[in-house]
XYZ file of C-alpha atoms in Angstrom:
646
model
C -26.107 -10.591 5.507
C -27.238 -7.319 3.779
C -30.331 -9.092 2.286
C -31.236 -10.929 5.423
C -31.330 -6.989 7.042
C -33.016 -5.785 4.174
C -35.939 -8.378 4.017
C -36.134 -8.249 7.747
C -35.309 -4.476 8.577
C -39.265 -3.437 9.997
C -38.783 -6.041 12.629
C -34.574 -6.224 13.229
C -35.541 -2.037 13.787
C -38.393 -2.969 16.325
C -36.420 -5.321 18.123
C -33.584 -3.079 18.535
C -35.462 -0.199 20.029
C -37.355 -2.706 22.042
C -34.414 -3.795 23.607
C -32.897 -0.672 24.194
C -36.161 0.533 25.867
C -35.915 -2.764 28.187
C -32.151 -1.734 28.985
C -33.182 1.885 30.010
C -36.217 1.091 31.867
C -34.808 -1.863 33.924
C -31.088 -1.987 33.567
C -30.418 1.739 34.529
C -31.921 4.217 36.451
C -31.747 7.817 36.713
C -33.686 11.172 36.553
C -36.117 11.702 34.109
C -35.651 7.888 32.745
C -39.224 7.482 31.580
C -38.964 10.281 28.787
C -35.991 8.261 26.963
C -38.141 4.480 27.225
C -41.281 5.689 26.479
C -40.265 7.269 22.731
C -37.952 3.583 22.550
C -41.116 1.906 22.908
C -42.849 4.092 20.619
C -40.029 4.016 17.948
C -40.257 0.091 18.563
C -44.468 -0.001 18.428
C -44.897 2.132 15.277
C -42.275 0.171 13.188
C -43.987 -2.949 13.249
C -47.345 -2.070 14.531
C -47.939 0.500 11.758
C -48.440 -1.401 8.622
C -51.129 -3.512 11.567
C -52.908 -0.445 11.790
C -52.621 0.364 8.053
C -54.490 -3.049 7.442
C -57.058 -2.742 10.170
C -58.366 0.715 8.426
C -58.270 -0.752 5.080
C -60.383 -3.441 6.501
C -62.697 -0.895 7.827
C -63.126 1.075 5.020
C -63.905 -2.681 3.075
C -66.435 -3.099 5.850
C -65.218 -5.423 7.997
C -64.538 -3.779 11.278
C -63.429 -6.790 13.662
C -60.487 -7.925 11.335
C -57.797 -9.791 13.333
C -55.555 -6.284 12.563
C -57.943 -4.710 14.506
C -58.595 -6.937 17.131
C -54.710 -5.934 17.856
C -54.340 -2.962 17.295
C -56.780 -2.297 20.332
C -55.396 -4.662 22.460
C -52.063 -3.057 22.036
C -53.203 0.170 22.362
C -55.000 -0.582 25.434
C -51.608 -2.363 26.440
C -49.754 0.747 26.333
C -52.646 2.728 28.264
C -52.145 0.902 31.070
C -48.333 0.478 31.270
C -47.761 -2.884 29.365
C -45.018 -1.267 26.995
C -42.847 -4.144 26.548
C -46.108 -6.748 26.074
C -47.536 -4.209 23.524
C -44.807 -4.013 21.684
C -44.178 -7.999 21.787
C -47.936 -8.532 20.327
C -47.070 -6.805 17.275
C -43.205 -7.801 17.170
C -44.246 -11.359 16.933
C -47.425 -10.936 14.736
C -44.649 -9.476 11.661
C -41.980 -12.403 12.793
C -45.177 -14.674 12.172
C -46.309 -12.828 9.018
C -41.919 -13.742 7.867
C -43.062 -17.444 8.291
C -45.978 -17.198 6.450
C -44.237 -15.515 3.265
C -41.440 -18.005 3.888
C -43.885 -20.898 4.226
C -46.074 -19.614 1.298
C -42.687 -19.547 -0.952
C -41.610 -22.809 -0.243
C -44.852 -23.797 -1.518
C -44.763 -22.155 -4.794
C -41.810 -23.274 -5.779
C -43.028 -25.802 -7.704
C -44.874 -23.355 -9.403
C -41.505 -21.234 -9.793
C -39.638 -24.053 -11.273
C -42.013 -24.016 -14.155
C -42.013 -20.757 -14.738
C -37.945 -20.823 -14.519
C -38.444 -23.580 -17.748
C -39.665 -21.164 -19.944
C -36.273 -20.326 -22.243
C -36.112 -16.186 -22.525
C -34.339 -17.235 -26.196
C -35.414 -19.921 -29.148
C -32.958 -20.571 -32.707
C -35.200 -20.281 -35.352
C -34.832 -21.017 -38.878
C -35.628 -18.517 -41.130
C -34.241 -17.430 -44.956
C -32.308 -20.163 -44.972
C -30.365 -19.216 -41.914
C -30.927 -19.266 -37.756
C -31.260 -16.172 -35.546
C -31.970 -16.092 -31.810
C -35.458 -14.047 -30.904
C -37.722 -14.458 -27.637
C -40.620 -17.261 -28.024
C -43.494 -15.278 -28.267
C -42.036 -13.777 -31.840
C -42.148 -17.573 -33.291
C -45.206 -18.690 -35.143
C -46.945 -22.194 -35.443
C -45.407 -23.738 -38.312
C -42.173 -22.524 -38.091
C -38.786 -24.563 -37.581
C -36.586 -24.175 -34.484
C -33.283 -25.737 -33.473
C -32.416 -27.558 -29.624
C -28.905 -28.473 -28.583
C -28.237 -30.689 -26.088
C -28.721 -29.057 -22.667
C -30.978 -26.550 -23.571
C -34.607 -26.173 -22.697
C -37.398 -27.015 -25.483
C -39.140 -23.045 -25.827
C -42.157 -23.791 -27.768
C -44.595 -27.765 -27.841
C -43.748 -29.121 -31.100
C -43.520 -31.937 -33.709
C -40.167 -33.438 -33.793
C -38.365 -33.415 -37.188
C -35.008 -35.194 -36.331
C -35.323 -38.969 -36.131
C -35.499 -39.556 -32.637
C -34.469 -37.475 -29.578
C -34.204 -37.878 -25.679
C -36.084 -35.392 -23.180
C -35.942 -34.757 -19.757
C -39.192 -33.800 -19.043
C -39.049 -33.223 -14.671
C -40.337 -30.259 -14.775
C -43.574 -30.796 -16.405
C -44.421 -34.907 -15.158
C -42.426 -34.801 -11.992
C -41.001 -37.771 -13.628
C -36.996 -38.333 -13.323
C -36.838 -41.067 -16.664
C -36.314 -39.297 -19.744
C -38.648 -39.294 -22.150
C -38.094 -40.881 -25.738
C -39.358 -39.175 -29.092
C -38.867 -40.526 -32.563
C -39.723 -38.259 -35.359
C -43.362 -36.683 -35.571
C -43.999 -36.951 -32.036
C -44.762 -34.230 -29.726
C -42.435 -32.259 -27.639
C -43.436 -30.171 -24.962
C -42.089 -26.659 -24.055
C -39.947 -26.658 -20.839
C -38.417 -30.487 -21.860
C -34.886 -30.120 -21.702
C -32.976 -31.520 -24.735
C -30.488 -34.934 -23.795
C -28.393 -35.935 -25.798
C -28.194 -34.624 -29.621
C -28.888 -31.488 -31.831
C -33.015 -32.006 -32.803
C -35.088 -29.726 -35.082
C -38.627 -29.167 -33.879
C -41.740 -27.855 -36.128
C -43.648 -25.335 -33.771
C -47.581 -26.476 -33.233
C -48.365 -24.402 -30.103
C -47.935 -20.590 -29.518
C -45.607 -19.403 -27.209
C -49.207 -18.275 -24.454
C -50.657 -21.859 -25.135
C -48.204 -24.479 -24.869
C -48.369 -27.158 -22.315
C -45.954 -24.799 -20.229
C -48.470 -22.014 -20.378
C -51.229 -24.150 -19.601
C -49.780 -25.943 -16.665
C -48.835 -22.669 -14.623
C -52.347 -21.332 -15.381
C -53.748 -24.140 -13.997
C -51.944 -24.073 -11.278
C -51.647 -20.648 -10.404
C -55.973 -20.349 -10.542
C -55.989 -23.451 -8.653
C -54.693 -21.396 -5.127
C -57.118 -18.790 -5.625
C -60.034 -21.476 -5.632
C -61.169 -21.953 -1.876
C -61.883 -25.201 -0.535
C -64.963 -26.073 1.876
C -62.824 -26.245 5.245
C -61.189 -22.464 4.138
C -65.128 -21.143 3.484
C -66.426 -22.194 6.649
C -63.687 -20.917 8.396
C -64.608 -17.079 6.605
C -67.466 -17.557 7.785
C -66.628 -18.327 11.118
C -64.059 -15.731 11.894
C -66.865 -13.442 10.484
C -69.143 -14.356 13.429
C -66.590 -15.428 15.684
C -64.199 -12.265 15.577
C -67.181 -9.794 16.780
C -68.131 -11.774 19.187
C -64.974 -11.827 21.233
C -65.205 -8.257 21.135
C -68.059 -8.324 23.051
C -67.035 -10.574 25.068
C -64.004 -8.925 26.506
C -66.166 -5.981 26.834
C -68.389 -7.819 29.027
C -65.251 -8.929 30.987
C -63.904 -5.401 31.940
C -67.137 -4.128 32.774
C -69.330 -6.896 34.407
C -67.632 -7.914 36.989
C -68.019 -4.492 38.477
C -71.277 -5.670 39.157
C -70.474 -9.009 40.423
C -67.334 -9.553 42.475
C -65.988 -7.497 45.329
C -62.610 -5.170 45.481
C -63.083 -4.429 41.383
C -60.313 -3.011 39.844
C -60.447 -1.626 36.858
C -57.222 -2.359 35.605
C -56.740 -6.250 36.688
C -59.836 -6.834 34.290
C -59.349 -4.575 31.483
C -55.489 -5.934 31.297
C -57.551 -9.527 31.261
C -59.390 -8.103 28.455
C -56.699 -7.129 26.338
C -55.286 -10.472 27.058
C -58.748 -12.457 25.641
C -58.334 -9.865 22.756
C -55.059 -11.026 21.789
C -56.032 -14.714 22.317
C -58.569 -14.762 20.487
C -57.166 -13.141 16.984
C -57.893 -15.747 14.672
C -54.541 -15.635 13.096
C -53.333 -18.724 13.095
C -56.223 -20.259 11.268
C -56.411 -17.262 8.851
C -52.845 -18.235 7.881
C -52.683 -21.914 8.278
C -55.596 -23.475 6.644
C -55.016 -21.633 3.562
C -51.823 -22.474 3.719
C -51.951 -26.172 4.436
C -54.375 -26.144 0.546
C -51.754 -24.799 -0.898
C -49.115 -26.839 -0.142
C -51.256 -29.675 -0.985
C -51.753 -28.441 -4.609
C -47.718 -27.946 -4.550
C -46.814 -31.376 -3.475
C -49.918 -32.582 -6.037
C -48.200 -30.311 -9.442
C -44.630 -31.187 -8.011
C -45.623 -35.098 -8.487
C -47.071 -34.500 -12.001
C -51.173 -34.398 -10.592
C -52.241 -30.536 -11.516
C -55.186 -29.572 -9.033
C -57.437 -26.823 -10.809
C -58.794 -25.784 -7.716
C -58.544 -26.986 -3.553
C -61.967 -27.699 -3.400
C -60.801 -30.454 -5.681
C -58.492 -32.480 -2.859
C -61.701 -32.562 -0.868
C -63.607 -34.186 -3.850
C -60.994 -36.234 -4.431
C -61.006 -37.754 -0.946
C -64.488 -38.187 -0.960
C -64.381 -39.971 -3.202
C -65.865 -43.395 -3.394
C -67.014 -44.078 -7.552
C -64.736 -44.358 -9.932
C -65.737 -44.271 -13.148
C -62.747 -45.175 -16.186
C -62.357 -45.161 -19.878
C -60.011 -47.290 -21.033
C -58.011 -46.907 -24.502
C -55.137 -44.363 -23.228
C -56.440 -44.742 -19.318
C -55.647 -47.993 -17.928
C -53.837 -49.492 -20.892
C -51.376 -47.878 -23.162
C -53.375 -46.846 -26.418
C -50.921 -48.055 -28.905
C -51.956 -51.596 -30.350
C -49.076 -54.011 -31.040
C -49.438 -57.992 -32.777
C -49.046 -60.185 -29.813
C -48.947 -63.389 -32.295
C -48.924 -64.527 -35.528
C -50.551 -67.927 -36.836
C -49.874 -68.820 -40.466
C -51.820 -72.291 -41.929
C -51.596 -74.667 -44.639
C -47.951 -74.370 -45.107
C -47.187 -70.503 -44.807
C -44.482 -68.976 -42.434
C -44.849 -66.181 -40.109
C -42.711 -64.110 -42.091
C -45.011 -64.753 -45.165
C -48.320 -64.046 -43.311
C -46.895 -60.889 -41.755
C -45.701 -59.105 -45.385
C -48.932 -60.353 -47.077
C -50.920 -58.427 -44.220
C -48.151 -55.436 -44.266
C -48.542 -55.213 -47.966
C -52.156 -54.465 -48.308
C -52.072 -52.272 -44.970
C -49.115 -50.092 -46.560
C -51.040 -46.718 -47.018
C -53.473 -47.063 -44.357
C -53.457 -45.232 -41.104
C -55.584 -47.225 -38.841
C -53.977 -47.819 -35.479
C -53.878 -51.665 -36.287
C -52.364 -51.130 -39.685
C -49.423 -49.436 -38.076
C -49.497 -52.266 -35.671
C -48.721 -54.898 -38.312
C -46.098 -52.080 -40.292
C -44.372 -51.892 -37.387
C -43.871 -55.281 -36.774
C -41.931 -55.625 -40.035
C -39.159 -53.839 -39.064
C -39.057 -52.141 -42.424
C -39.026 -55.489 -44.532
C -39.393 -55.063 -48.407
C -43.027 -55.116 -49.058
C -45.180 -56.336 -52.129
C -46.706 -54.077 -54.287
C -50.244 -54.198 -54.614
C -52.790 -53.637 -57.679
C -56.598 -53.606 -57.779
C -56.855 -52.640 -53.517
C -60.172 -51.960 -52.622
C -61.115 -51.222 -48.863
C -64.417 -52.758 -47.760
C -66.029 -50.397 -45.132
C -66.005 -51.552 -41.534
C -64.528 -55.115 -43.039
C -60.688 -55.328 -43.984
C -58.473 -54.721 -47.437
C -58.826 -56.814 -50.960
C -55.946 -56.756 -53.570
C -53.982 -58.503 -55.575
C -49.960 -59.782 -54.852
C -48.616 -61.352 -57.454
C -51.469 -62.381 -59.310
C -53.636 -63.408 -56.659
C -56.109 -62.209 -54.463
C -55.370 -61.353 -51.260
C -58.196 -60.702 -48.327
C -56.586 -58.613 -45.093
C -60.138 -58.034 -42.528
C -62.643 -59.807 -39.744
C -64.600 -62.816 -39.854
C -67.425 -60.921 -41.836
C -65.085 -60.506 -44.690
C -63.824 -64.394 -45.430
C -67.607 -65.454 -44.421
C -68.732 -63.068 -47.389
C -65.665 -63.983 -49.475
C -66.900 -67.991 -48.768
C -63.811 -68.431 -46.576
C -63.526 -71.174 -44.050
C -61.033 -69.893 -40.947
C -58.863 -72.516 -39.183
C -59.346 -71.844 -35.510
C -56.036 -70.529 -33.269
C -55.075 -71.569 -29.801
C -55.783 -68.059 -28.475
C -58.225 -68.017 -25.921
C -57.571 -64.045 -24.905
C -59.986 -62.002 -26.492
C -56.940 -59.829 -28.537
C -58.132 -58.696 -32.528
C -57.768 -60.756 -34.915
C -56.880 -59.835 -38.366
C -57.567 -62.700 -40.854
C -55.484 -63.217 -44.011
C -56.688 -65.300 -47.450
C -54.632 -65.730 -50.784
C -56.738 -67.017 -53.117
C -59.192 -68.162 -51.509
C -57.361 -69.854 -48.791
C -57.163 -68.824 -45.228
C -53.828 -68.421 -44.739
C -53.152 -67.085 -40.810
C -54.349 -64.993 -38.479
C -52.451 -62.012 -36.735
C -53.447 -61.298 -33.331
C -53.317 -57.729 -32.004
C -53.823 -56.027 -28.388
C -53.782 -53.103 -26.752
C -51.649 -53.230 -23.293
C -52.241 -52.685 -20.071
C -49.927 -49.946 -18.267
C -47.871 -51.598 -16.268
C -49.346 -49.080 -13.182
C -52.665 -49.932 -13.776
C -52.663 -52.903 -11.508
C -51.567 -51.500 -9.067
C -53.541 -48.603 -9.191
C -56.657 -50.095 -8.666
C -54.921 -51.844 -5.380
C -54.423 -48.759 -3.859
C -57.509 -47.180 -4.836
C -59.713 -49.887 -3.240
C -57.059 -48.844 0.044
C -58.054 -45.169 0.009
C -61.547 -45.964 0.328
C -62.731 -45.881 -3.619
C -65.188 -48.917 -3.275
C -66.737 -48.962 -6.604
C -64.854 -48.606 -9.429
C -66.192 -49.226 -13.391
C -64.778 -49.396 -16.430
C -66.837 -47.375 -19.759
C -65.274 -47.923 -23.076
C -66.278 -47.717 -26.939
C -64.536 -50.958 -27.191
C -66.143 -54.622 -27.798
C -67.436 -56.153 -24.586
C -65.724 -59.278 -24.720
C -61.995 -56.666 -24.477
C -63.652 -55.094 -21.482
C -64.598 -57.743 -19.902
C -61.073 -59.266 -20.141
C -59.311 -56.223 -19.129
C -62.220 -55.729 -16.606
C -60.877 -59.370 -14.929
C -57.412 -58.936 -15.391
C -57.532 -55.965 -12.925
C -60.231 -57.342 -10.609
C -62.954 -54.423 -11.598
C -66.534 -54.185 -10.333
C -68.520 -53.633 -13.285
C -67.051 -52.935 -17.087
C -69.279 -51.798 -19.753
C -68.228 -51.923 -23.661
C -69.543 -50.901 -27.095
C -70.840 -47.618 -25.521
C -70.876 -44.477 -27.563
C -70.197 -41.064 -25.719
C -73.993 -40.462 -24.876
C -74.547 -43.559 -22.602
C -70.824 -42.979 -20.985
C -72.792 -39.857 -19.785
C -75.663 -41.214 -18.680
C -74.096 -44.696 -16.698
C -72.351 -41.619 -14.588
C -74.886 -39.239 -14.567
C -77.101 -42.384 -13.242
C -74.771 -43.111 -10.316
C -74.667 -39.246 -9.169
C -75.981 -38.896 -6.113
C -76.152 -36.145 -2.724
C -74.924 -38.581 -0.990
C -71.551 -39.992 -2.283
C -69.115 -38.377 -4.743
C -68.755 -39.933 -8.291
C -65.286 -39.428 -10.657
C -64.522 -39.886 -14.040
C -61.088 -40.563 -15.719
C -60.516 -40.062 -19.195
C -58.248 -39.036 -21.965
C -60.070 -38.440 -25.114
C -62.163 -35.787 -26.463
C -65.536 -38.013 -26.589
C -64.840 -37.677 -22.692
C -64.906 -34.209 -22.262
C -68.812 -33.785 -21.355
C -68.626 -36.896 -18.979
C -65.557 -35.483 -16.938
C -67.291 -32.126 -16.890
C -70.301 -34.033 -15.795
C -68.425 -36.468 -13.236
C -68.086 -34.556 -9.530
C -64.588 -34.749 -9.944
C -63.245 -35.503 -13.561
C -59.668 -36.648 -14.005
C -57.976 -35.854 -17.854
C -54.583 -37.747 -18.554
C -53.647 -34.771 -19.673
C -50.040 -36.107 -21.761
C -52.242 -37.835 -24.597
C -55.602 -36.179 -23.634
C -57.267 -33.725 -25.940
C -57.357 -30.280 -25.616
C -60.862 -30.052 -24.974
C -60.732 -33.139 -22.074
C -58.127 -31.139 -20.177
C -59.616 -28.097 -20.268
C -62.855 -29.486 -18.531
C -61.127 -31.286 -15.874
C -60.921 -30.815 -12.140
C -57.488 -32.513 -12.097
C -55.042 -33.659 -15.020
C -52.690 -36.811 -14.479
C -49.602 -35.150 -16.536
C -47.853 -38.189 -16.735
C -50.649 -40.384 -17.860
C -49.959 -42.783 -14.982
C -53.263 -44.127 -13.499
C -50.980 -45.051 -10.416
C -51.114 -40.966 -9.497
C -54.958 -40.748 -8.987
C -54.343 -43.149 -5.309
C -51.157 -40.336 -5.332
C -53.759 -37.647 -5.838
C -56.269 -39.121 -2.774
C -53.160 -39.753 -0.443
C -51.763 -35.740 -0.855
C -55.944 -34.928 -0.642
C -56.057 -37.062 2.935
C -53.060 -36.120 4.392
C -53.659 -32.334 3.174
C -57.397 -32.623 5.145
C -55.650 -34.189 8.432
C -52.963 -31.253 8.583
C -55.633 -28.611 8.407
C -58.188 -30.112 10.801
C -55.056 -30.571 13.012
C -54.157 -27.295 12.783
C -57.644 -26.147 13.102
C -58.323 -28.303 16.456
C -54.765 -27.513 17.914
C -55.196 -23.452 17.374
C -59.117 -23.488 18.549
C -58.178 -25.756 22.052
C -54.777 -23.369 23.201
C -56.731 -20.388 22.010
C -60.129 -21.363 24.076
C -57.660 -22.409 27.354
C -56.113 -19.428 27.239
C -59.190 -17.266 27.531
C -60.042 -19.407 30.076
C -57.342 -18.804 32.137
C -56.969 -14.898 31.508
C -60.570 -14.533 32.701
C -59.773 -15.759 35.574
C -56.615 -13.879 36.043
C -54.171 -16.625 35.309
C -52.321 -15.580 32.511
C -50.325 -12.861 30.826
C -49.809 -11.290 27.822
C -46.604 -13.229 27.126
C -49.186 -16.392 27.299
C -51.811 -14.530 24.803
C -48.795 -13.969 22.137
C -48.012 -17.925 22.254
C -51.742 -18.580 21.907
C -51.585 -16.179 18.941
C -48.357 -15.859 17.348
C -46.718 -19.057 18.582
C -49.809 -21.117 17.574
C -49.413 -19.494 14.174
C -45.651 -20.603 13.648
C -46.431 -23.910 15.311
C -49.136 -24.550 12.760
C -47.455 -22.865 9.957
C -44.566 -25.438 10.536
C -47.437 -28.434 10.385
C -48.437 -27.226 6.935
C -45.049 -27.115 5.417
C -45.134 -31.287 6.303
C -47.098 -31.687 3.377
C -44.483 -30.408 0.928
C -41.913 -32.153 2.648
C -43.445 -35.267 2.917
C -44.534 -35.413 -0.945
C -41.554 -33.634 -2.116
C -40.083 -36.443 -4.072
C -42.899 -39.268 -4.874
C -43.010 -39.720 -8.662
C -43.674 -43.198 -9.808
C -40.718 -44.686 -11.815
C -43.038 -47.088 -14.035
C -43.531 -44.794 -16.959
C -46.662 -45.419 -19.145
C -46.064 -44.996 -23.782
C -47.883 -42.139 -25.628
C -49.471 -43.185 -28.538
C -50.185 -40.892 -31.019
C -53.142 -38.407 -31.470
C -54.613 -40.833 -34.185
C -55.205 -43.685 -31.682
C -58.424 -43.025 -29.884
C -61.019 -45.323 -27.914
C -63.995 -46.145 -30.053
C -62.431 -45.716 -33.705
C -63.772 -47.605 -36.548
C -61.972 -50.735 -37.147
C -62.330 -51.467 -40.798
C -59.855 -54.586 -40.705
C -60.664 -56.600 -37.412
C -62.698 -58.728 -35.164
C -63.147 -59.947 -31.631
């Protein structure tokens, strides 16, 4: 109760006197009554009406003279000079009660914001001199060990050292499923630690983790204005002075027009169109409805570096994708295995594993992995020919691991499979035989689908996929979700130029993409789109927007929060322009009073302040559950393949 008094107390004070000024002037009556209301109402005026008048002179001294604070304080004023005590101090009264719902409104929409700040730990356990002591983040240095138990929040990004660990990672992905890491993967600060004691090696310093960069982001983001909040600037610049003028012109002129004038009747209509027309409500609401948009966007996992951004975004009508680590999952896994002429699958695979041992190629891990940690052969005389595959010798014989181009020079025949998918095929002779084929692919996340489905909904009618990888891949990831046009083999350069081609005045063009080779197209693109979980540094920092969950099924997420953001402000906008104009209306001709002119002000402010917080509300809780893998830094679009065909 003390706190509600406290945050309250200008406008609990101004009440108070105000009523007791009501009670004296219309409840009692007695000699000399008018000396004890009168200093009520002007206890009850300056309390909430002085921090008004504060504003209006610092707005004055800026330059601006017709602020909306001054456009008040006049009215008021003039209120009081003509006996309107009670509706002078109401004006003001509910101006601060509508300023509480702004702060309140404006709050609720940074919590998201708040609850990212609140993940950053205030301790870390750090391993030093072979023992652990407890300092603040910022005194840990990259390189350094630190220790996690269960429960407690990850302080620094980092390279997990324990074997494998669980994260909750809410905070940062709006994402409820934990996140798995096995050792070596990354770990981001503000992940809170699951289920067992893990030891992290710090890579990030405590002002540049993902933490850091997220509230940045997000926190520069509300300062940026979009196009709707400009032209409304500039239109309470012109507009504002002109209602000045205009209730001028309606105390004075009809002196000169209309019989029986009395000064009073229109200068109290006046000071009625004054208080109408204080542009208030659109000052506070279309700022306001931005803002929640970007919350409801960074509470889902979509960070908006800007609001100017959720007006690109549903604009927008080209789509332009990358595709390793975009729409499919980065991390390449064998999909078959074919042995010939007699050899099993278990054979084929540790004759491929054997060579591949100590190489670090994405598909090389591929076919380790699929051994599940199977003894291996060792291997003498290994040789790596460039852009081609492995040669060795197991046991005594040669052994060829690589593409078509290898066996053909080795004078290899190749049995032919019973794939028809275009997957990469790794080949495999001994002695001169070919012995099986391993087929390898690179998924599609399981959102990409239906991602595309719901961005042909929100009007995104072109939509083309650009990738380093072979064309005959593209083309069957380009069918299998039902894309307009897919382009493959391209290096960075002609990425930038198939978008830069398609820019045009009149539509607006995106670009989504994850790795660093995409940085200059996403800067390029009118609105570029960085998966920001496995994107590079460099990718993120360019883009407009960054997916933090790496879900493709958040950009229709993104364009939904953008639409429904644009219809709440040009709601608000229409509903506070049409009571505002009837209004005037009616006090010019003498039909309404001041209590009208504080609903057209104030109430239209709380009304529309109370339409904006329907964004947050309505997005509040609309994280996708499909969840799509990390691979690791090493597996990039467009990387040499020394060991594979199409």
């Amino acid at each position: 109760m003390m706190t509600f008094i406290k945050k309250y107390k200008e406008a609990i004070a101004s009440a108070l006197f105000l009523a007791a000024a009501l009670i004296v002037e219309h409840g009692v009556s007695f000699v000399g009554q008018p000396y004890v209301y009168l200093p009520l109402y002007g206890l009850s005026y300056i309390v909430v009406g002085g921090p008004v008048w504060m504003k209006a002179f610092k707005s004055i001294k800026g330059g601006t003279i017709f602020s909306e604070f001054f456009l008040m304080g006049i009215a008021t004023v003039g209120a009081f000079a003509i006996g309107e005590y009670a509706e002078g101090v109401a004006v003001m009264l509910f101006y601060m009660v509508g300023e509480y719902a702004q702060d309140g409104a404006v709050n609720r929409a940074k919590q998201s914001i708040k609850s990212l700040i609140d993940q950053q730990p205030d301790t870390a356990t750090v391993e030093r001199n072979g023992t652990t002591e407890s300092v603040h983040p910022s005194e840990i240095e990259p390189g350094e060990i630190i220790q996690v138990k269960p429960g407690e929040k990850v302080p620094l990004d980092g390279e997990l050292l324990t074997e494998k660990g669980s994260f909750n990672t809410a905070a940062l992905t709006g994402e409820s499923k934990p996140m798995s890491r096995e050792s070596g993967e990354e770990v981001w600060a503000g992940s809170i630690n699951q289920d067992r004691p893990v030891r992290i090696k710090v890579t990030s310093g405590y002002e540049d983790t993902k933490l850091s960069n997220i509230l940045t982001m997000v926190q520069e983001a509300s300062k940026r204005k979009a196009p709707t909040q400009r032209f409304m600037t500039r239109f309470a610049s012109i507009y504002t002075p002109i209602v000045v003028w205009l209730a001028v012109a309606l105390t004075f002129v009809p002196y000169f027009v209309v019989e029986n004038y009395v000064f009073q009747d229109w200068f109290y209509r006046a000071l009625i169109f004054l208080v109408v027309s204080c542009p208030c409500g659109l000052v506070i609401s279309i700022p306001l409805g931005y803002f929640g948009g970007i919350g409801a966007a960074s509470r889902n996992g979509i960070l908006l570096k800007g609001s100017d951004f959720l007006d690109q975004l549903r604009k927008m009508k080209t789509l332009f994708m990358d595709k390793t680590g975009t729409m499919t999952e980065g991390s390449f896994e064998v999909r078959y295995i074919h042995p010939v002429n007699g050899y099993s699958q278990e054979e084929l695979l540790r004759l491929a594993a054997s060579l591949e041992q100590d190489s670090t190629h994405p598909i090389a891990k591929a076919i380790l992995n699929r051994t599940n940690g199977q003894q291996l052969h060792p291997v003498e005389n290994q040789q790596e020919i460039s852009g081609k595959g492995l040669k060795g010798t197991i046991n005594g014989k040669t052994v060829i691991v690589g593409n078509r181009d290898l066996l053909g020079q080795e004078g290899i025949s190749i049995s032919s499979t019973d794939v028809d998918d275009p997957y990469t095929y790794v080949h495999v002779a001994e002695d001169g035989i070919h012995v099986g084929t391993i087929s390898i692919a690179d998924q599609i996340k399981e959102d990409s689908k239906q991602a595309i489905e719901a961005l042909r909904k929100h009007g995104v009618n072109e939509i083309v996929m650009l990738s380093g990888d072979n064309q005959e891949v593209v083309d069957h990831i380009s069918r299998k979700l039902e894309l307009d046009h897919a382009y493959g083999s391209l290096l960075p350069d002609e990425k930038y130029r198939h978008v830069e081609q398609a820019l045009s005045p009149s539509k607006t063009v995106g670009f989504i993409g994850d790795g660093v080779n995409d940085a200059p197209v996403i800067t390029l693109a009118d609105i570029g789109i960085a998966m920001g979980g496995i994107g590079s540094d460099a990718t993120v920092e360019t883009a407009d927007v960054v997916i933090q969950t790496d879900q493709p099924s958040k950009i229709p997420l993104a364009i939904e929060i953008a639409n429904f953001t644009h219809r709440i402000v040009w709601q608000n906008i229409g509903f506070a322009l049409g009571i505002k104009v009837l209004v005037m209306v009616l006090a010019t001709f003498g039909m309404a009073t001041m209590w009208e002119a504080i609903f057209a002000d104030v109430g239209v402010a709380l009304i529309a302040i109370g339409n904006a917080i329907r964004i947050q509300n309505k997005y509040s809780d609309k994280g996708f559950s499909l969840k799509a893998k990390k691979p690791s830094a090493s597996q990039s679009e467009g990387q040499p393949n020394a060991c594979c065909e199409i």
